[in-house]
């Protein structure tokens, strides 16, 4: 390997020395910091380039929740200064700039080169998630859990939450949102299968 501090092996851009395999915590923190600074400067082209680079190496960024999650189970906040702190319940502080206007509404486009598994994937395209739970299954389980909550069947509600968590799906009732280890996230549907005020991505196909 080239010595530390050596220039990139090729002249193809300033990120060629980051490689394409496992991302160390030090390297990940540096890239997240660089991306946060680019977003603060409204340099969304650079921010997107860094996000695509991280996606290719198994690190998925979700700007709506200011969080990231790696395929190996690591996760944390994208807003710094501690990028390895969980974004809920402490870090963040609302200082990070809002996501760019194109950051969410496009669904699948949010993940750059990731396999198609966006929230409005309808009936197809689910297989690329590395064994993750399909969006329509998540939707059905969340609706069933909300029905249990409405009926005050909290034992069933807690059991379903634990089942989702075991599959890498984390339910945040206080925010009425869910997020997955692979970077997906969305609003929690109501017991009728719709969405409350603020309406979320409209898109589980039924």
mmCIF file of C-alpha atoms in Angstrom:
data_model
loop_
_atom_site.group_PDB
_atom_site.id
_atom_site.type_symbol
_atom_site.label_atom_id
_atom_site.label_comp_id
_atom_site.label_asym_id
_atom_site.label_seq_id
_atom_site.Cartn_x
_atom_site.Cartn_y
_atom_site.Cartn_z
ATOM 1 C CA UNK A 1 0.000 0.000 0.000
ATOM 2 C CA UNK A 2 1.158 3.594 -0.545
ATOM 3 C CA UNK A 3 2.669 5.334 2.495
ATOM 4 C CA UNK A 4 0.441 7.536 4.622
ATOM 5 C CA UNK A 5 0.060 10.983 3.154
ATOM 6 C CA UNK A 6 0.992 9.860 -0.341
ATOM 7 C CA UNK A 7 -0.933 11.435 -3.207
ATOM 8 C CA UNK A 8 -3.713 9.388 -4.819
ATOM 9 C CA UNK A 9 -2.492 6.461 -6.854
ATOM 10 C CA UNK A 10 -4.239 7.801 -9.930
ATOM 11 C CA UNK A 11 -5.046 11.280 -11.080
ATOM 12 C CA UNK A 12 -8.758 10.570 -11.294
ATOM 13 C CA UNK A 13 -9.983 12.852 -8.522
ATOM 14 C CA UNK A 14 -9.371 13.591 -4.885
ATOM 15 C CA UNK A 15 -11.335 10.593 -3.568
ATOM 16 C CA UNK A 16 -9.458 7.821 -5.389
ATOM 17 C CA UNK A 17 -7.305 7.089 -2.359
ATOM 18 C CA UNK A 18 -10.331 6.089 -0.273
ATOM 19 C CA UNK A 19 -10.467 2.666 -1.898
ATOM 20 C CA UNK A 20 -13.581 0.567 -2.234
ATOM 21 C CA UNK A 21 -13.644 -1.860 0.686
ATOM 22 C CA UNK A 22 -14.294 -1.640 4.425
ATOM 23 C CA UNK A 23 -14.534 1.890 5.816
ATOM 24 C CA UNK A 24 -12.655 2.439 9.086
ATOM 25 C CA UNK A 25 -14.235 4.630 11.770
ATOM 26 C CA UNK A 26 -11.545 7.254 11.244
ATOM 27 C CA UNK A 27 -12.115 7.369 7.501
ATOM 28 C CA UNK A 28 -15.904 7.305 7.911
ATOM 29 C CA UNK A 29 -15.803 10.184 10.383
ATOM 30 C CA UNK A 30 -13.647 12.206 7.998
ATOM 31 C CA UNK A 31 -15.980 11.623 5.059
ATOM 32 C CA UNK A 32 -19.091 12.434 7.113
ATOM 33 C CA UNK A 33 -17.454 15.636 8.354
ATOM 34 C CA UNK A 34 -16.462 16.586 4.803
ATOM 35 C CA UNK A 35 -20.013 15.924 3.600
ATOM 36 C CA UNK A 36 -21.566 17.936 6.449
ATOM 37 C CA UNK A 37 -19.307 20.886 5.574
ATOM 38 C CA UNK A 38 -20.258 20.585 1.893
ATOM 39 C CA UNK A 39 -23.965 20.621 2.773
ATOM 40 C CA UNK A 40 -23.471 23.610 5.065
ATOM 41 C CA UNK A 41 -21.858 25.404 2.113
ATOM 42 C CA UNK A 42 -24.742 24.289 -0.153
ATOM 43 C CA UNK A 43 -22.210 22.348 -2.220
ATOM 44 C CA UNK A 44 -24.673 19.552 -2.882
ATOM 45 C CA UNK A 45 -22.663 18.139 -5.776
ATOM 46 C CA UNK A 46 -19.776 17.317 -3.435
ATOM 47 C CA UNK A 47 -22.180 16.071 -0.749
ATOM 48 C CA UNK A 48 -23.832 13.711 -3.227
ATOM 49 C CA UNK A 49 -20.468 12.463 -4.472
ATOM 50 C CA UNK A 50 -19.426 11.551 -0.916
ATOM 51 C CA UNK A 51 -22.786 9.906 -0.212
ATOM 52 C CA UNK A 52 -22.514 7.791 -3.385
ATOM 53 C CA UNK A 53 -18.980 6.819 -2.411
ATOM 54 C CA UNK A 54 -20.145 5.702 1.053
ATOM 55 C CA UNK A 55 -23.161 3.852 -0.393
ATOM 56 C CA UNK A 56 -20.813 1.861 -2.635
ATOM 57 C CA UNK A 57 -18.915 0.798 0.470
ATOM 58 C CA UNK A 58 -21.961 -0.278 2.479
ATOM 59 C CA UNK A 59 -22.723 2.913 4.435
ATOM 60 C CA UNK A 60 -26.270 4.225 3.917
ATOM 61 C CA UNK A 61 -27.151 7.849 4.744
ATOM 62 C CA UNK A 62 -30.690 9.017 5.582
ATOM 63 C CA UNK A 63 -30.771 12.816 5.568
ATOM 64 C CA UNK A 64 -34.357 13.037 6.827
ATOM 65 C CA UNK A 65 -33.330 11.534 10.170
ATOM 66 C CA UNK A 66 -29.715 12.805 10.030
ATOM 67 C CA UNK A 67 -28.486 9.262 10.489
ATOM 68 C CA UNK A 68 -26.291 6.681 8.800
ATOM 69 C CA UNK A 69 -26.088 2.908 9.052
ATOM 70 C CA UNK A 70 -23.442 0.511 7.791
ATOM 71 C CA UNK A 71 -23.989 -3.034 6.545
ATOM 72 C CA UNK A 72 -21.847 -4.309 9.417
ATOM 73 C CA UNK A 73 -24.201 -2.866 12.052
ATOM 74 C CA UNK A 74 -22.466 0.418 12.845
ATOM 75 C CA UNK A 75 -24.656 3.519 12.886
ATOM 76 C CA UNK A 76 -24.663 7.113 14.043
ATOM 77 C CA UNK A 77 -25.496 10.729 13.254
ATOM 78 C CA UNK A 78 -24.645 12.730 10.118
ATOM 79 C CA UNK A 79 -24.847 16.094 11.889
ATOM 80 C CA UNK A 80 -21.717 15.862 14.065
ATOM 81 C CA UNK A 81 -19.591 16.761 15.848
ATOM 82 C CA UNK A 82 -19.748 13.168 17.115
ATOM 83 C CA UNK A 83 -20.739 11.204 14.022
ATOM 84 C CA UNK A 84 -20.919 7.947 15.999
ATOM 85 C CA UNK A 85 -23.560 9.155 18.476
ATOM 86 C CA UNK A 86 -27.144 8.136 17.858
ATOM 87 C CA UNK A 87 -29.076 11.019 16.254
ATOM 88 C CA UNK A 88 -32.086 10.591 18.563
ATOM 89 C CA UNK A 89 -31.966 11.775 22.147
ATOM 90 C CA UNK A 90 -28.866 13.926 22.207
ATOM 91 C CA UNK A 91 -26.694 14.707 19.241
ATOM 92 C CA UNK A 92 -27.828 16.842 16.381
ATOM 93 C CA UNK A 93 -29.329 19.887 18.041
ATOM 94 C CA UNK A 94 -30.972 21.037 14.850
ATOM 95 C CA UNK A 95 -27.832 22.726 13.579
ATOM 96 C CA UNK A 96 -27.487 20.776 10.362
ATOM 97 C CA UNK A 97 -28.950 22.422 7.267
ATOM 98 C CA UNK A 98 -32.174 21.000 5.845
ATOM 99 C CA UNK A 99 -31.797 18.354 3.172
ATOM 100 C CA UNK A 100 -31.775 19.610 -0.410
ATOM 101 C CA UNK A 101 -35.157 19.768 -2.106
ATOM 102 C CA UNK A 102 -34.428 16.641 -4.091
ATOM 103 C CA UNK A 103 -33.424 14.618 -1.031
ATOM 104 C CA UNK A 104 -36.569 12.613 -0.356
ATOM 105 C CA UNK A 105 -39.513 12.952 -2.697
ATOM 106 C CA UNK A 106 -37.793 10.824 -5.290
ATOM 107 C CA UNK A 107 -37.907 7.674 -3.202
ATOM 108 C CA UNK A 108 -35.442 5.206 -4.675
ATOM 109 C CA UNK A 109 -33.155 7.954 -5.973
ATOM 110 C CA UNK A 110 -32.165 8.691 -2.422
ATOM 111 C CA UNK A 111 -29.732 5.797 -2.328
ATOM 112 C CA UNK A 112 -27.626 6.489 -5.371
ATOM 113 C CA UNK A 113 -26.541 3.191 -6.808
ATOM 114 C CA UNK A 114 -28.356 0.953 -4.340
ATOM 115 C CA UNK A 115 -30.684 -1.760 -5.669
ATOM 116 C CA UNK A 116 -34.292 -0.619 -6.189
ATOM 117 C CA UNK A 117 -36.036 -0.918 -2.862
ATOM 118 C CA UNK A 118 -37.534 2.539 -2.424
ATOM 119 C CA UNK A 119 -40.809 3.144 -0.598
ATOM 120 C CA UNK A 120 -42.889 3.249 -3.772
ATOM 121 C CA UNK A 121 -41.449 0.110 -5.286
ATOM 122 C CA UNK A 122 -44.913 -1.442 -5.506
ATOM 123 C CA UNK A 123 -44.816 -5.145 -6.126
ATOM 124 C CA UNK A 124 -41.334 -5.583 -7.550
ATOM 125 C CA UNK A 125 -37.685 -4.924 -6.983
ATOM 126 C CA UNK A 126 -37.454 -6.040 -3.391
ATOM 127 C CA UNK A 127 -34.667 -8.605 -3.617
ATOM 128 C CA UNK A 128 -31.672 -6.288 -3.390
ATOM 129 C CA UNK A 129 -31.912 -5.523 0.299
ATOM 130 C CA UNK A 130 -29.617 -8.254 1.489
ATOM 131 C CA UNK A 131 -32.416 -10.163 3.203
ATOM 132 C CA UNK A 132 -34.090 -7.085 4.685
ATOM 133 C CA UNK A 133 -37.839 -6.986 5.222
ATOM 134 C CA UNK A 134 -39.747 -5.760 2.147
ATOM 135 C CA UNK A 135 -41.436 -2.369 2.367
ATOM 136 C CA UNK A 136 -44.964 -3.729 1.938
ATOM 137 C CA UNK A 137 -44.344 -6.245 4.745
ATOM 138 C CA UNK A 138 -43.091 -3.453 7.015
ATOM 139 C CA UNK A 139 -46.214 -1.434 6.163
ATOM 140 C CA UNK A 140 -48.530 -4.361 6.955
ATOM 141 C CA UNK A 141 -46.846 -5.069 10.283
ATOM 142 C CA UNK A 142 -46.903 -1.380 11.274
ATOM 143 C CA UNK A 143 -50.630 -1.169 10.457
ATOM 144 C CA UNK A 144 -51.281 -4.318 12.490
ATOM 145 C CA UNK A 145 -49.300 -2.889 15.381
ATOM 146 C CA UNK A 146 -51.253 0.400 15.239
ATOM 147 C CA UNK A 147 -54.512 -1.559 15.345
ATOM 148 C CA UNK A 148 -53.275 -3.307 18.486
ATOM 149 C CA UNK A 149 -52.350 0.060 20.029
ATOM 150 C CA UNK A 150 -55.795 1.492 19.229
ATOM 151 C CA UNK A 151 -57.347 -1.564 20.884
ATOM 152 C CA UNK A 152 -55.014 -1.049 23.885
ATOM 153 C CA UNK A 153 -53.518 -4.478 23.296
ATOM 154 C CA UNK A 154 -50.080 -3.290 24.347
ATOM 155 C CA UNK A 155 -48.712 -6.797 24.797
ATOM 156 C CA UNK A 156 -49.289 -7.510 21.108
ATOM 157 C CA UNK A 157 -48.025 -4.055 20.177
ATOM 158 C CA UNK A 158 -44.776 -4.597 22.077
ATOM 159 C CA UNK A 159 -44.388 -8.089 20.634
ATOM 160 C CA UNK A 160 -44.704 -6.739 17.089
ATOM 161 C CA UNK A 161 -42.246 -3.943 17.814
ATOM 162 C CA UNK A 162 -39.735 -6.528 19.052
ATOM 163 C CA UNK A 163 -40.336 -8.610 15.924
ATOM 164 C CA UNK A 164 -39.636 -5.604 13.691
ATOM 165 C CA UNK A 165 -36.559 -4.675 15.706
ATOM 166 C CA UNK A 166 -35.198 -8.205 15.311
ATOM 167 C CA UNK A 167 -35.479 -7.676 11.548
ATOM 168 C CA UNK A 168 -33.543 -4.393 11.758
ATOM 169 C CA UNK A 169 -36.622 -2.119 11.710
ATOM 170 C CA UNK A 170 -36.763 0.462 14.517
ATOM 171 C CA UNK A 171 -40.084 2.112 15.401
ATOM 172 C CA UNK A 172 -39.957 5.621 16.891
ATOM 173 C CA UNK A 173 -43.460 6.243 18.224
ATOM 174 C CA UNK A 174 -42.580 9.705 19.543
ATOM 175 C CA UNK A 175 -41.706 10.801 16.008
ATOM 176 C CA UNK A 176 -44.267 8.588 14.259
ATOM 177 C CA UNK A 177 -41.482 7.274 12.010
ATOM 178 C CA UNK A 178 -39.587 4.048 11.413
ATOM 179 C CA UNK A 179 -36.081 3.438 10.145
ATOM 180 C CA UNK A 180 -34.165 0.374 8.977
ATOM 181 C CA UNK A 181 -30.550 -0.685 9.337
ATOM 182 C CA UNK A 182 -30.151 -0.437 5.561
ATOM 183 C CA UNK A 183 -30.998 3.293 5.548
ATOM 184 C CA UNK A 184 -34.692 3.118 4.619
ATOM 185 C CA UNK A 185 -37.170 5.115 6.687
ATOM 186 C CA UNK A 186 -40.707 6.419 6.539
ATOM 187 C CA UNK A 187 -43.770 7.557 8.485
ATOM 188 C CA UNK A 188 -45.756 5.127 10.634
ATOM 189 C CA UNK A 189 -49.170 4.481 9.034
ATOM 190 C CA UNK A 190 -52.402 4.762 10.996
ATOM 191 C CA UNK A 191 -54.512 1.749 11.948
ATOM 192 C CA UNK A 192 -56.518 2.285 8.749
ATOM 193 C CA UNK A 193 -53.371 2.030 6.640
ATOM 194 C CA UNK A 194 -53.185 5.718 5.755
ATOM 195 C CA UNK A 195 -51.057 8.518 7.129
ATOM 196 C CA UNK A 196 -51.828 11.329 9.528
ATOM 197 C CA UNK A 197 -51.095 15.010 9.185
ATOM 198 C CA UNK A 198 -48.048 15.641 7.128
ATOM 199 C CA UNK A 199 -48.721 12.558 5.061
ATOM 200 C CA UNK A 200 -45.763 10.568 4.169
ATOM 201 C CA UNK A 201 -44.487 9.246 0.964
ATOM 202 C CA UNK A 202 -47.804 7.810 -0.158
ATOM 203 C CA UNK A 203 -46.160 4.917 -1.379
ATOM 204 C CA UNK A 204 -46.449 1.413 -0.307
ATOM 205 C CA UNK A 205 -48.722 0.604 -3.203
ATOM 206 C CA UNK A 206 -51.816 -0.106 -1.195
#
